[in-house]
Amino acid sequence: MTRYSWPMSGLVLCGLLLAATTVSAQSLPAPAEFYFDEDARVATPVVAIAGDDEATYARLQTLIDRNARNADQARAQLAHALMRSGRTGTGRALYDQLLAGLSPRSTLRAQVQWNYGWDLYRDGAPDAALAQWAQAVDGRLVRPAWAPPTLALALWRLDRKPEAVRWYAAAVRTEPQLWSDPARFPQLLPDWRDADRAVLAEVFAAWRADPPAWP
């Protein structure tokens, strides 16, 4: 990814945007009763070009430079690759620039926020991850099935444990046969790391010890 560079003014602006989204993570709405929507279009990687090598990254950069029809998807895919390879500052800046340019009604926006959240979480920033995931849920008509366990994971990591348990309870209300047994986590959450499933098992244990009433 040697071709990719970023102007300093863009980094400063995106740093401000990142700070703003992190602050917004301090509050969440109360969980809804049920979360039945699969939301498969959102909870999936953004792919403009299949591949994961330097040649692919160069092609993605070309799409961005030319402002091609799928340039936004290329930005998201390249941002993910940058963060995964340890170039987190550049990856965050690219994600933030992309989100700043997407309409709130864009069908791509929530998908980018879902992916950005996971990249932030895996970079050790659960607070910033929570901000992205909360925005991916906010204002949408769907109740995505991924939201209760994912938000519970981030909240538990942030030591917001009562909130984490309330969100996990929403998963149990929705699919009690699935979320009442942590042995199902590898099947339900195949893309999660073992360590993340172990954290969610702690949330499960807290829920089982004192399940919150609804509403």
Backbone as CSV, one residue per row, in Angstrom:
resi,resn,N_x,N_y,N_z,CA_x,CA_y,CA_z,C_x,C_y,C_z
1,MET,0.826,-1.200,0.000,0.000,0.000,0.000,0.862,1.252,0.000
2,THR,1.954,1.189,-0.708,2.893,2.300,-0.674,2.361,3.532,-1.405
3,ARG,1.376,3.379,-2.291,0.885,4.520,-3.048,0.004,5.415,-2.207
4,TYR,-0.548,4.894,-1.114,-1.572,5.658,-0.409,-0.949,6.719,0.487
5,SER,-1.454,7.945,0.380,-1.008,9.041,1.222,-2.216,9.863,1.608
6,TRP,-2.013,10.797,2.572,-3.134,11.584,3.090,-2.666,12.986,3.422
7,PRO,-3.375,14.025,2.951,-2.971,15.395,3.274,-3.210,15.705,4.734
8,MET,-2.348,16.515,5.330,-2.449,16.821,6.751,-3.768,17.476,7.100
9,SER,-4.292,18.369,6.249,-5.561,19.025,6.545,-6.673,18.009,6.683
10,GLY,-6.654,16.960,5.841,-7.668,15.919,5.950,-7.546,15.154,7.248
11,LEU,-6.320,14.905,7.678,-6.128,14.201,8.943,-6.659,15.006,10.117
12,VAL,-6.417,16.308,10.112,-6.909,17.140,11.205,-8.426,17.132,11.248
13,LEU,-9.065,17.333,10.083,-10.518,17.337,10.033,-11.081,16.015,10.499
14,CYS,-10.510,14.912,10.026,-11.044,13.612,10.395,-10.789,13.294,11.854
15,GLY,-9.699,13.822,12.414,-9.481,13.644,13.843,-10.576,14.295,14.655
16,LEU,-11.019,15.476,14.204,-12.126,16.153,14.889,-13.400,15.352,14.768
17,LEU,-13.660,14.780,13.583,-14.865,13.974,13.407,-14.825,12.746,14.290
18,LEU,-13.664,12.107,14.397,-13.540,10.927,15.243,-13.796,11.284,16.690
19,ALA,-13.273,12.411,17.146,-13.515,12.823,18.528,-14.992,13.039,18.772
20,ALA,-15.684,13.608,17.786,-17.119,13.857,17.962,-17.892,12.570,18.053
21,THR,-17.554,11.562,17.232,-18.296,10.316,17.290,-17.984,9.565,18.565
22,THR,-16.769,9.707,19.105,-16.453,9.042,20.356,-17.276,9.614,21.496
23,VAL,-17.445,10.946,21.530,-18.266,11.560,22.562,-19.691,11.044,22.488
24,SER,-20.217,10.859,21.246,-21.598,10.436,21.094,-21.828,9.042,21.645
25,ALA,-20.759,8.278,21.861,-20.915,6.927,22.390,-21.243,6.918,23.865
26,GLN,-21.260,8.070,24.524,-21.514,8.092,25.955,-22.957,7.742,26.301
27,SER,-23.866,7.836,25.346,-25.256,7.509,25.637,-25.831,6.668,24.516
28,LEU,-26.734,5.773,24.897,-27.430,4.916,23.944,-28.912,4.932,24.275
29,PRO,-29.765,4.750,23.279,-31.178,4.589,23.592,-31.402,3.255,24.313
30,ALA,-32.523,3.159,25.002,-32.859,1.882,25.633,-33.095,0.839,24.546
31,PRO,-32.750,-0.409,24.801,-33.011,-1.446,23.799,-34.499,-1.583,23.511
32,ALA,-34.824,-1.910,22.273,-36.188,-2.256,21.913,-36.492,-3.662,22.443
33,GLU,-37.732,-4.076,22.283,-38.100,-5.389,22.822,-37.484,-6.521,22.011
34,PHE,-37.559,-6.419,20.679,-37.096,-7.507,19.824,-36.195,-6.973,18.710
35,TYR,-35.309,-7.852,18.220,-34.381,-7.524,17.129,-34.348,-8.704,16.159
36,PHE,-35.368,-8.782,15.315,-35.523,-9.927,14.422,-34.904,-9.711,13.041
37,ASP,-34.541,-8.481,12.667,-34.097,-8.219,11.295,-32.679,-8.723,11.056
38,GLU,-32.524,-9.503,10.001,-31.209,-10.081,9.695,-30.195,-9.000,9.345
39,ASP,-30.606,-7.990,8.595,-29.738,-6.854,8.233,-28.474,-7.322,7.516
40,ALA,-28.634,-8.313,6.653,-27.475,-8.931,6.012,-26.719,-7.961,5.114
41,ARG,-27.412,-6.975,4.561,-26.734,-6.033,3.677,-25.773,-5.133,4.438
42,VAL,-26.052,-4.902,5.717,-25.195,-4.042,6.535,-24.077,-4.843,7.187
43,ALA,-24.421,-5.969,7.790,-23.453,-6.744,8.571,-22.622,-7.644,7.669
44,THR,-21.865,-7.022,6.788,-21.025,-7.754,5.842,-19.873,-6.854,5.416
45,PRO,-18.723,-7.411,5.061,-17.613,-6.577,4.596,-17.977,-5.798,3.328
46,VAL,-17.380,-4.625,3.182,-17.548,-3.832,1.967,-16.462,-4.255,0.978
47,VAL,-16.871,-4.693,-0.186,-15.921,-5.184,-1.184,-16.195,-4.498,-2.516
48,ALA,-15.229,-3.741,-2.981,-15.314,-3.141,-4.314,-14.632,-4.036,-5.341
49,ILE,-13.499,-4.643,-4.944,-12.735,-5.544,-5.802,-12.333,-6.748,-4.960
50,ALA,-12.625,-7.942,-5.422,-12.216,-9.141,-4.693,-10.697,-9.234,-4.674
51,GLY,-10.160,-9.559,-3.507,-8.717,-9.699,-3.390,-8.191,-9.069,-2.120
52,ASP,-6.991,-9.477,-1.737,-6.388,-8.973,-0.503,-4.871,-8.998,-0.647
53,ASP,-4.376,-8.223,-1.599,-2.935,-8.154,-1.828,-2.593,-6.760,-2.347
54,GLU,-1.324,-6.515,-2.551,-0.887,-5.187,-2.957,-1.489,-4.766,-4.292
55,ALA,-1.646,-5.719,-5.210,-2.239,-5.373,-6.500,-3.686,-4.919,-6.324
56,THR,-4.402,-5.576,-5.429,-5.785,-5.182,-5.158,-5.832,-3.786,-4.558
57,TYR,-4.936,-3.525,-3.601,-4.915,-2.201,-2.969,-4.616,-1.108,-3.988
58,ALA,-3.711,-1.397,-4.929,-3.393,-0.410,-5.967,-4.607,-0.149,-6.842
59,ARG,-5.357,-1.181,-7.161,-6.568,-1.011,-7.974,-7.623,-0.223,-7.203
60,LEU,-7.738,-0.472,-5.921,-8.678,0.296,-5.104,-8.304,1.774,-5.116
61,GLN,-7.008,2.054,-4.987,-6.566,3.452,-5.002,-6.865,4.115,-6.339
62,THR,-6.753,3.343,-7.414,-7.074,3.886,-8.730,-8.551,4.257,-8.821
63,LEU,-9.415,3.396,-8.285,-10.849,3.713,-8.278,-11.115,5.006,-7.504
64,ILE,-10.417,5.179,-6.380,-10.587,6.387,-5.570,-10.086,7.608,-6.338
65,ASP,-8.906,7.492,-6.937,-8.319,8.619,-7.668,-9.208,9.063,-8.826
66,ARG,-9.845,8.108,-9.473,-10.675,8.413,-10.641,-12.112,8.766,-10.249
67,ASN,-12.414,8.702,-8.950,-13.783,8.933,-8.476,-14.762,8.044,-9.237
68,ALA,-14.421,6.780,-9.326,-15.236,5.814,-10.056,-16.587,5.607,-9.371
69,ARG,-17.475,4.929,-10.061,-18.822,4.706,-9.543,-18.787,4.031,-8.176
70,ASN,-17.867,3.117,-7.974,-17.746,2.411,-6.703,-16.564,2.905,-5.868
71,ALA,-16.239,4.192,-5.997,-15.115,4.751,-5.244,-15.364,4.697,-3.741
72,ASP,-16.601,4.897,-3.303,-16.882,4.853,-1.864,-16.649,3.453,-1.304
73,GLN,-17.074,2.438,-2.045,-16.802,1.068,-1.605,-15.302,0.801,-1.574
74,ALA,-14.586,1.353,-2.534,-13.131,1.186,-2.564,-12.489,1.836,-1.348
75,ARG,-12.962,3.016,-0.957,-12.434,3.680,0.240,-12.652,2.809,1.480
76,ALA,-13.838,2.262,1.608,-14.131,1.431,2.781,-13.248,0.188,2.802
77,GLN,-13.095,-0.462,1.660,-12.273,-1.668,1.605,-10.817,-1.352,1.897
78,LEU,-10.320,-0.250,1.343,-8.931,0.121,1.584,-8.723,0.545,3.034
79,ALA,-9.683,1.268,3.605,-9.573,1.665,5.013,-9.478,0.448,5.915
80,HIS,-10.289,-0.557,5.632,-10.231,-1.800,6.418,-8.865,-2.455,6.291
81,ALA,-8.350,-2.533,5.070,-7.039,-3.152,4.861,-5.952,-2.379,5.590
82,LEU,-6.020,-1.065,5.573,-5.024,-0.240,6.255,-5.051,-0.485,7.764
83,MET,-6.236,-0.507,8.345,-6.319,-0.715,9.788,-5.856,-2.109,10.171
84,ARG,-6.234,-3.097,9.368,-5.828,-4.467,9.680,-4.321,-4.643,9.587
85,SER,-3.669,-3.852,8.726,-2.217,-3.975,8.558,-1.437,-3.108,9.542
86,GLY,-2.142,-2.434,10.458,-1.468,-1.636,11.472,-1.372,-0.158,11.159
87,ARG,-1.828,0.270,9.997,-1.793,1.700,9.642,-3.116,2.324,10.079
88,THR,-3.323,2.299,11.384,-4.640,2.646,11.911,-4.963,4.129,11.738
89,GLY,-3.976,4.997,11.883,-4.242,6.422,11.719,-4.744,6.742,10.321
90,THR,-4.083,6.178,9.306,-4.495,6.413,7.932,-5.834,5.747,7.651
91,GLY,-6.022,4.547,8.188,-7.291,3.859,8.000,-8.455,4.616,8.613
92,ARG,-8.267,5.121,9.830,-9.320,5.913,10.471,-9.622,7.177,9.660
93,ALA,-8.581,7.840,9.203,-8.780,9.063,8.433,-9.581,8.790,7.167
94,LEU,-9.291,7.678,6.509,-10.004,7.344,5.280,-11.466,6.999,5.587
95,TYR,-11.689,6.230,6.638,-13.062,5.924,7.048,-13.821,7.218,7.369
96,ASP,-13.192,8.107,8.123,-13.874,9.333,8.536,-14.181,10.234,7.340
97,GLN,-13.245,10.306,6.400,-13.494,11.098,5.197,-14.676,10.520,4.423
98,LEU,-14.726,9.202,4.329,-15.816,8.549,3.617,-17.155,8.841,4.288
99,LEU,-17.228,8.680,5.596,-18.485,8.909,6.303,-18.915,10.366,6.228
100,ALA,-17.948,11.278,6.253,-18.283,12.699,6.157,-18.924,13.036,4.819
101,GLY,-18.621,12.254,3.787,-19.154,12.525,2.466,-20.405,11.744,2.114
102,LEU,-20.784,10.778,2.951,-21.969,9.965,2.667,-23.213,10.625,3.229
103,SER,-24.267,10.598,2.472,-25.552,11.112,2.952,-26.049,10.261,4.113
104,PRO,-26.735,10.883,5.078,-27.322,10.090,6.164,-28.269,9.010,5.659
105,ARG,-28.834,9.195,4.484,-29.761,8.216,3.921,-29.070,7.234,2.988
106,SER,-27.776,7.337,2.833,-27.059,6.426,1.949,-27.198,4.989,2.427
107,THR,-27.459,4.081,1.503,-27.565,2.667,1.863,-26.216,2.102,2.282
108,LEU,-25.136,2.766,1.904,-23.796,2.289,2.257,-23.382,2.713,3.655
109,ARG,-23.976,3.774,4.176,-23.489,4.379,5.405,-23.471,3.400,6.587
110,ALA,-24.589,2.740,6.842,-24.646,1.828,7.985,-23.669,0.671,7.813
111,GLN,-23.491,0.194,6.594,-22.539,-0.886,6.348,-21.121,-0.446,6.665
112,VAL,-20.771,0.769,6.258,-19.440,1.295,6.576,-19.274,1.430,8.085
113,GLN,-20.293,1.926,8.769,-20.204,2.089,10.217,-20.070,0.750,10.926
114,TRP,-20.773,-0.267,10.451,-20.634,-1.609,11.043,-19.193,-2.095,10.902
115,ASN,-18.633,-1.962,9.707,-17.257,-2.407,9.472,-16.246,-1.569,10.239
116,TYR,-16.432,-0.260,10.227,-15.518,0.628,10.943,-15.548,0.302,12.431
117,GLY,-16.739,0.032,12.954,-16.838,-0.330,14.367,-15.991,-1.542,14.705
118,TRP,-16.066,-2.559,13.874,-15.262,-3.750,14.155,-13.768,-3.472,14.032
119,ASP,-13.376,-2.668,13.057,-11.959,-2.340,12.931,-11.469,-1.550,14.146
120,LEU,-12.302,-0.641,14.649,-11.942,0.117,15.848,-11.885,-0.788,17.069
121,TYR,-12.856,-1.661,17.190,-12.874,-2.568,18.339,-11.615,-3.442,18.351
122,ARG,-11.273,-3.971,17.203,-10.101,-4.852,17.132,-8.793,-4.081,17.241
123,ASP,-8.878,-2.758,17.122,-7.716,-1.906,17.342,-7.636,-1.446,18.799
124,GLY,-8.506,-1.979,19.649,-8.466,-1.638,21.064,-9.180,-0.365,21.422
125,ALA,-10.178,0.024,20.623,-10.932,1.255,20.886,-12.425,0.944,20.974
126,PRO,-12.866,0.241,22.018,-14.285,-0.112,22.103,-15.199,1.092,22.231
127,ASP,-14.696,2.206,22.791,-15.528,3.409,22.898,-15.862,3.954,21.513
128,ALA,-14.854,4.074,20.660,-15.088,4.560,19.300,-15.892,3.547,18.494
129,ALA,-15.661,2.267,18.736,-16.443,1.231,18.051,-17.920,1.351,18.408
130,LEU,-18.196,1.552,19.681,-19.581,1.681,20.132,-20.259,2.864,19.455
131,ALA,-19.536,3.955,19.282,-20.105,5.121,18.608,-20.533,4.776,17.189
132,GLN,-19.695,4.047,16.461,-20.040,3.682,15.090,-21.224,2.727,15.050
133,TRP,-21.223,1.721,15.922,-22.322,0.756,15.916,-23.639,1.410,16.316
134,ALA,-23.575,2.324,17.282,-24.799,3.022,17.695,-25.364,3.834,16.535
135,GLN,-24.506,4.483,15.757,-24.972,5.256,14.611,-25.508,4.357,13.506
136,ALA,-24.970,3.145,13.399,-25.458,2.205,12.387,-26.862,1.704,12.705
137,VAL,-27.279,1.837,13.960,-28.619,1.422,14.382,-29.572,2.609,14.414
138,ASP,-29.069,3.755,14.801,-29.914,4.923,15.071,-30.665,5.394,13.826
139,GLY,-31.959,5.676,14.001,-32.745,6.276,12.944,-33.183,5.339,11.840
140,ARG,-32.890,4.057,11.951,-33.290,3.100,10.918,-34.578,2.392,11.336
141,LEU,-35.351,1.957,10.357,-36.615,1.297,10.643,-36.427,-0.151,11.065
142,VAL,-35.278,-0.729,10.737,-35.026,-2.128,11.081,-34.526,-2.252,12.511
143,ARG,-34.703,-3.431,13.083,-34.145,-3.795,14.378,-33.145,-4.923,14.124
144,PRO,-31.877,-4.587,13.853,-30.918,-5.596,13.384,-30.539,-6.612,14.458
145,ALA,-30.519,-7.867,14.070,-30.200,-8.947,15.001,-28.782,-8.847,15.539
146,TRP,-27.891,-8.208,14.782,-26.505,-8.108,15.237,-26.341,-7.119,16.386
147,ALA,-27.296,-6.202,16.550,-27.104,-5.106,17.501,-27.018,-5.547,18.962
148,PRO,-27.940,-6.367,19.493,-27.858,-6.675,20.927,-26.534,-7.314,21.363
149,PRO,-26.068,-8.398,20.711,-24.790,-8.956,21.184,-23.596,-8.049,20.929
150,THR,-23.606,-7.319,19.823,-22.464,-6.471,19.484,-22.359,-5.287,20.428
151,LEU,-23.472,-4.605,20.676,-23.450,-3.492,21.617,-23.158,-3.980,23.031
152,ALA,-23.675,-5.150,23.388,-23.380,-5.712,24.709,-21.883,-5.956,24.881
153,LEU,-21.242,-6.444,23.837,-19.794,-6.694,23.882,-19.034,-5.406,24.176
154,ALA,-19.325,-4.356,23.415,-18.604,-3.090,23.598,-18.894,-2.485,24.965
155,LEU,-20.149,-2.500,25.378,-20.515,-1.920,26.673,-19.823,-2.650,27.824
156,TRP,-19.743,-3.964,27.747,-19.070,-4.734,28.808,-17.591,-4.373,28.864
157,ARG,-16.960,-4.248,27.706,-15.554,-3.867,27.660,-15.334,-2.473,28.237
158,LEU,-16.336,-1.616,28.134,-16.236,-0.260,28.671,-16.682,-0.185,30.125
159,ASP,-16.910,-1.324,30.738,-17.348,-1.419,32.133,-18.722,-0.776,32.339
160,ARG,-19.523,-0.750,31.306,-20.914,-0.305,31.406,-21.787,-1.557,31.487
161,LYS,-21.580,-2.297,32.558,-22.104,-3.661,32.623,-23.626,-3.737,32.723
162,PRO,-24.297,-2.897,33.500,-25.772,-2.975,33.495,-26.372,-2.748,32.112
163,GLU,-25.800,-1.794,31.360,-26.285,-1.564,29.999,-26.013,-2.775,29.116
164,ALA,-24.842,-3.373,29.267,-24.501,-4.559,28.481,-25.509,-5.673,28.728
165,VAL,-25.869,-5.871,29.972,-26.823,-6.934,30.311,-28.194,-6.624,29.712
166,ARG,-28.606,-5.366,29.740,-29.907,-5.014,29.159,-29.928,-5.273,27.654
167,TRP,-28.822,-4.979,26.988,-28.783,-5.261,25.555,-28.744,-6.760,25.290
168,TYR,-28.003,-7.486,26.121,-27.989,-8.937,25.915,-29.382,-9.523,26.143
169,ALA,-30.100,-8.979,27.102,-31.459,-9.451,27.359,-32.342,-9.301,26.127
170,ALA,-32.093,-8.277,25.317,-32.869,-8.103,24.087,-32.614,-9.256,23.119
171,ALA,-31.379,-9.745,23.074,-31.089,-10.912,22.229,-31.855,-12.132,22.720
172,VAL,-31.887,-12.311,24.041,-32.577,-13.472,24.603,-34.080,-13.369,24.356
173,ARG,-34.654,-12.183,24.533,-36.081,-12.009,24.261,-36.410,-12.356,22.813
174,THR,-35.505,-11.979,21.915,-35.743,-12.186,20.491,-35.650,-13.663,20.116
175,GLU,-34.595,-14.325,20.555,-34.363,-15.736,20.203,-33.910,-16.485,21.450
176,PRO,-34.835,-16.783,22.364,-34.434,-17.413,23.629,-33.764,-18.768,23.456
177,GLN,-34.128,-19.513,22.422,-33.518,-20.820,22.227,-32.069,-20.725,21.765
178,LEU,-31.708,-19.583,21.210,-30.347,-19.406,20.703,-29.429,-18.768,21.729
179,TRP,-29.889,-17.700,22.372,-29.005,-16.889,23.194,-29.018,-17.269,24.670
180,SER,-29.724,-18.337,25.021,-29.719,-18.796,26.415,-28.651,-19.844,26.681
181,ASP,-27.772,-20.072,25.722,-26.730,-21.087,25.886,-25.458,-20.598,25.202
182,PRO,-24.418,-20.237,25.968,-23.182,-19.732,25.345,-22.453,-20.776,24.498
183,ALA,-22.821,-22.047,24.653,-22.215,-23.055,23.786,-22.574,-22.829,22.322
184,ARG,-23.615,-22.053,22.082,-24.017,-21.745,20.713,-23.244,-20.568,20.116
185,PHE,-22.453,-19.889,20.902,-21.789,-18.680,20.403,-20.928,-18.920,19.161
186,PRO,-20.139,-19.999,19.096,-19.357,-20.199,17.866,-20.231,-20.323,16.619
187,GLN,-21.398,-20.921,16.767,-22.325,-21.041,15.641,-22.992,-19.706,15.326
188,LEU,-23.380,-18.978,16.368,-24.074,-17.710,16.173,-23.134,-16.592,15.748
189,LEU,-21.895,-16.649,16.201,-20.926,-15.569,15.985,-19.643,-16.131,15.376
190,PRO,-19.727,-16.718,14.192,-18.554,-17.399,13.625,-17.398,-16.481,13.294
191,ASP,-17.668,-15.202,13.055,-16.601,-14.266,12.689,-15.972,-13.583,13.896
192,TRP,-16.490,-13.842,15.091,-15.918,-13.252,16.297,-14.680,-14.044,16.715
193,ARG,-13.757,-13.379,17.356,-12.600,-14.062,17.942,-13.029,-14.805,19.196
194,ASP,-12.267,-15.826,19.558,-12.565,-16.579,20.784,-12.602,-15.645,21.993
195,ALA,-11.693,-14.691,22.033,-11.642,-13.768,23.170,-12.916,-12.930,23.261
196,ASP,-13.475,-12.553,22.118,-14.701,-11.745,22.128,-15.894,-12.586,22.556
197,ARG,-15.938,-13.822,22.106,-17.017,-14.707,22.558,-16.903,-14.978,24.051
198,ALA,-15.682,-15.015,24.564,-15.494,-15.207,26.003,-16.013,-14.006,26.785
199,VAL,-15.812,-12.803,26.245,-16.361,-11.605,26.894,-17.879,-11.667,26.907
200,LEU,-18.471,-12.066,25.783,-19.933,-12.154,25.730,-20.448,-13.228,26.684
201,ALA,-19.655,-14.273,26.914,-20.055,-15.278,27.894,-20.118,-14.684,29.299
202,GLU,-19.264,-13.712,29.578,-19.354,-13.011,30.866,-20.653,-12.212,30.952
203,VAL,-21.033,-11.581,29.842,-22.298,-10.853,29.821,-23.457,-11.827,30.039
204,PHE,-23.393,-12.965,29.368,-24.425,-13.992,29.551,-24.541,-14.408,31.010
205,ALA,-23.405,-14.642,31.670,-23.426,-15.063,33.067,-24.081,-13.994,33.948
206,ALA,-23.792,-12.731,33.665,-24.413,-11.648,34.436,-25.910,-11.584,34.163
207,TRP,-26.300,-11.802,32.922,-27.736,-11.829,32.594,-28.431,-12.981,33.312
208,ARG,-27.831,-14.146,33.291,-28.465,-15.312,33.922,-28.579,-15.116,35.425
209,ALA,-27.576,-14.466,36.035,-27.624,-14.251,37.481,-28.702,-13.264,37.873
210,ASP,-29.000,-12.311,37.020,-29.994,-11.288,37.372,-30.630,-10.754,36.090
211,PRO,-31.509,-11.520,35.451,-32.102,-11.058,34.187,-32.996,-9.839,34.396
212,PRO,-32.776,-8.773,33.636,-33.582,-7.566,33.821,-35.012,-7.775,33.324
213,ALA,-35.921,-7.107,33.992,-37.334,-7.181,33.574,-37.555,-6.321,32.345
214,TRP,-38.591,-6.647,31.606,-38.996,-5.844,30.464,-40.410,-5.328,30.709
215,PRO,-40.697,-4.037,30.485,-39.772,-3.027,29.961,-38.902,-2.441,31.052
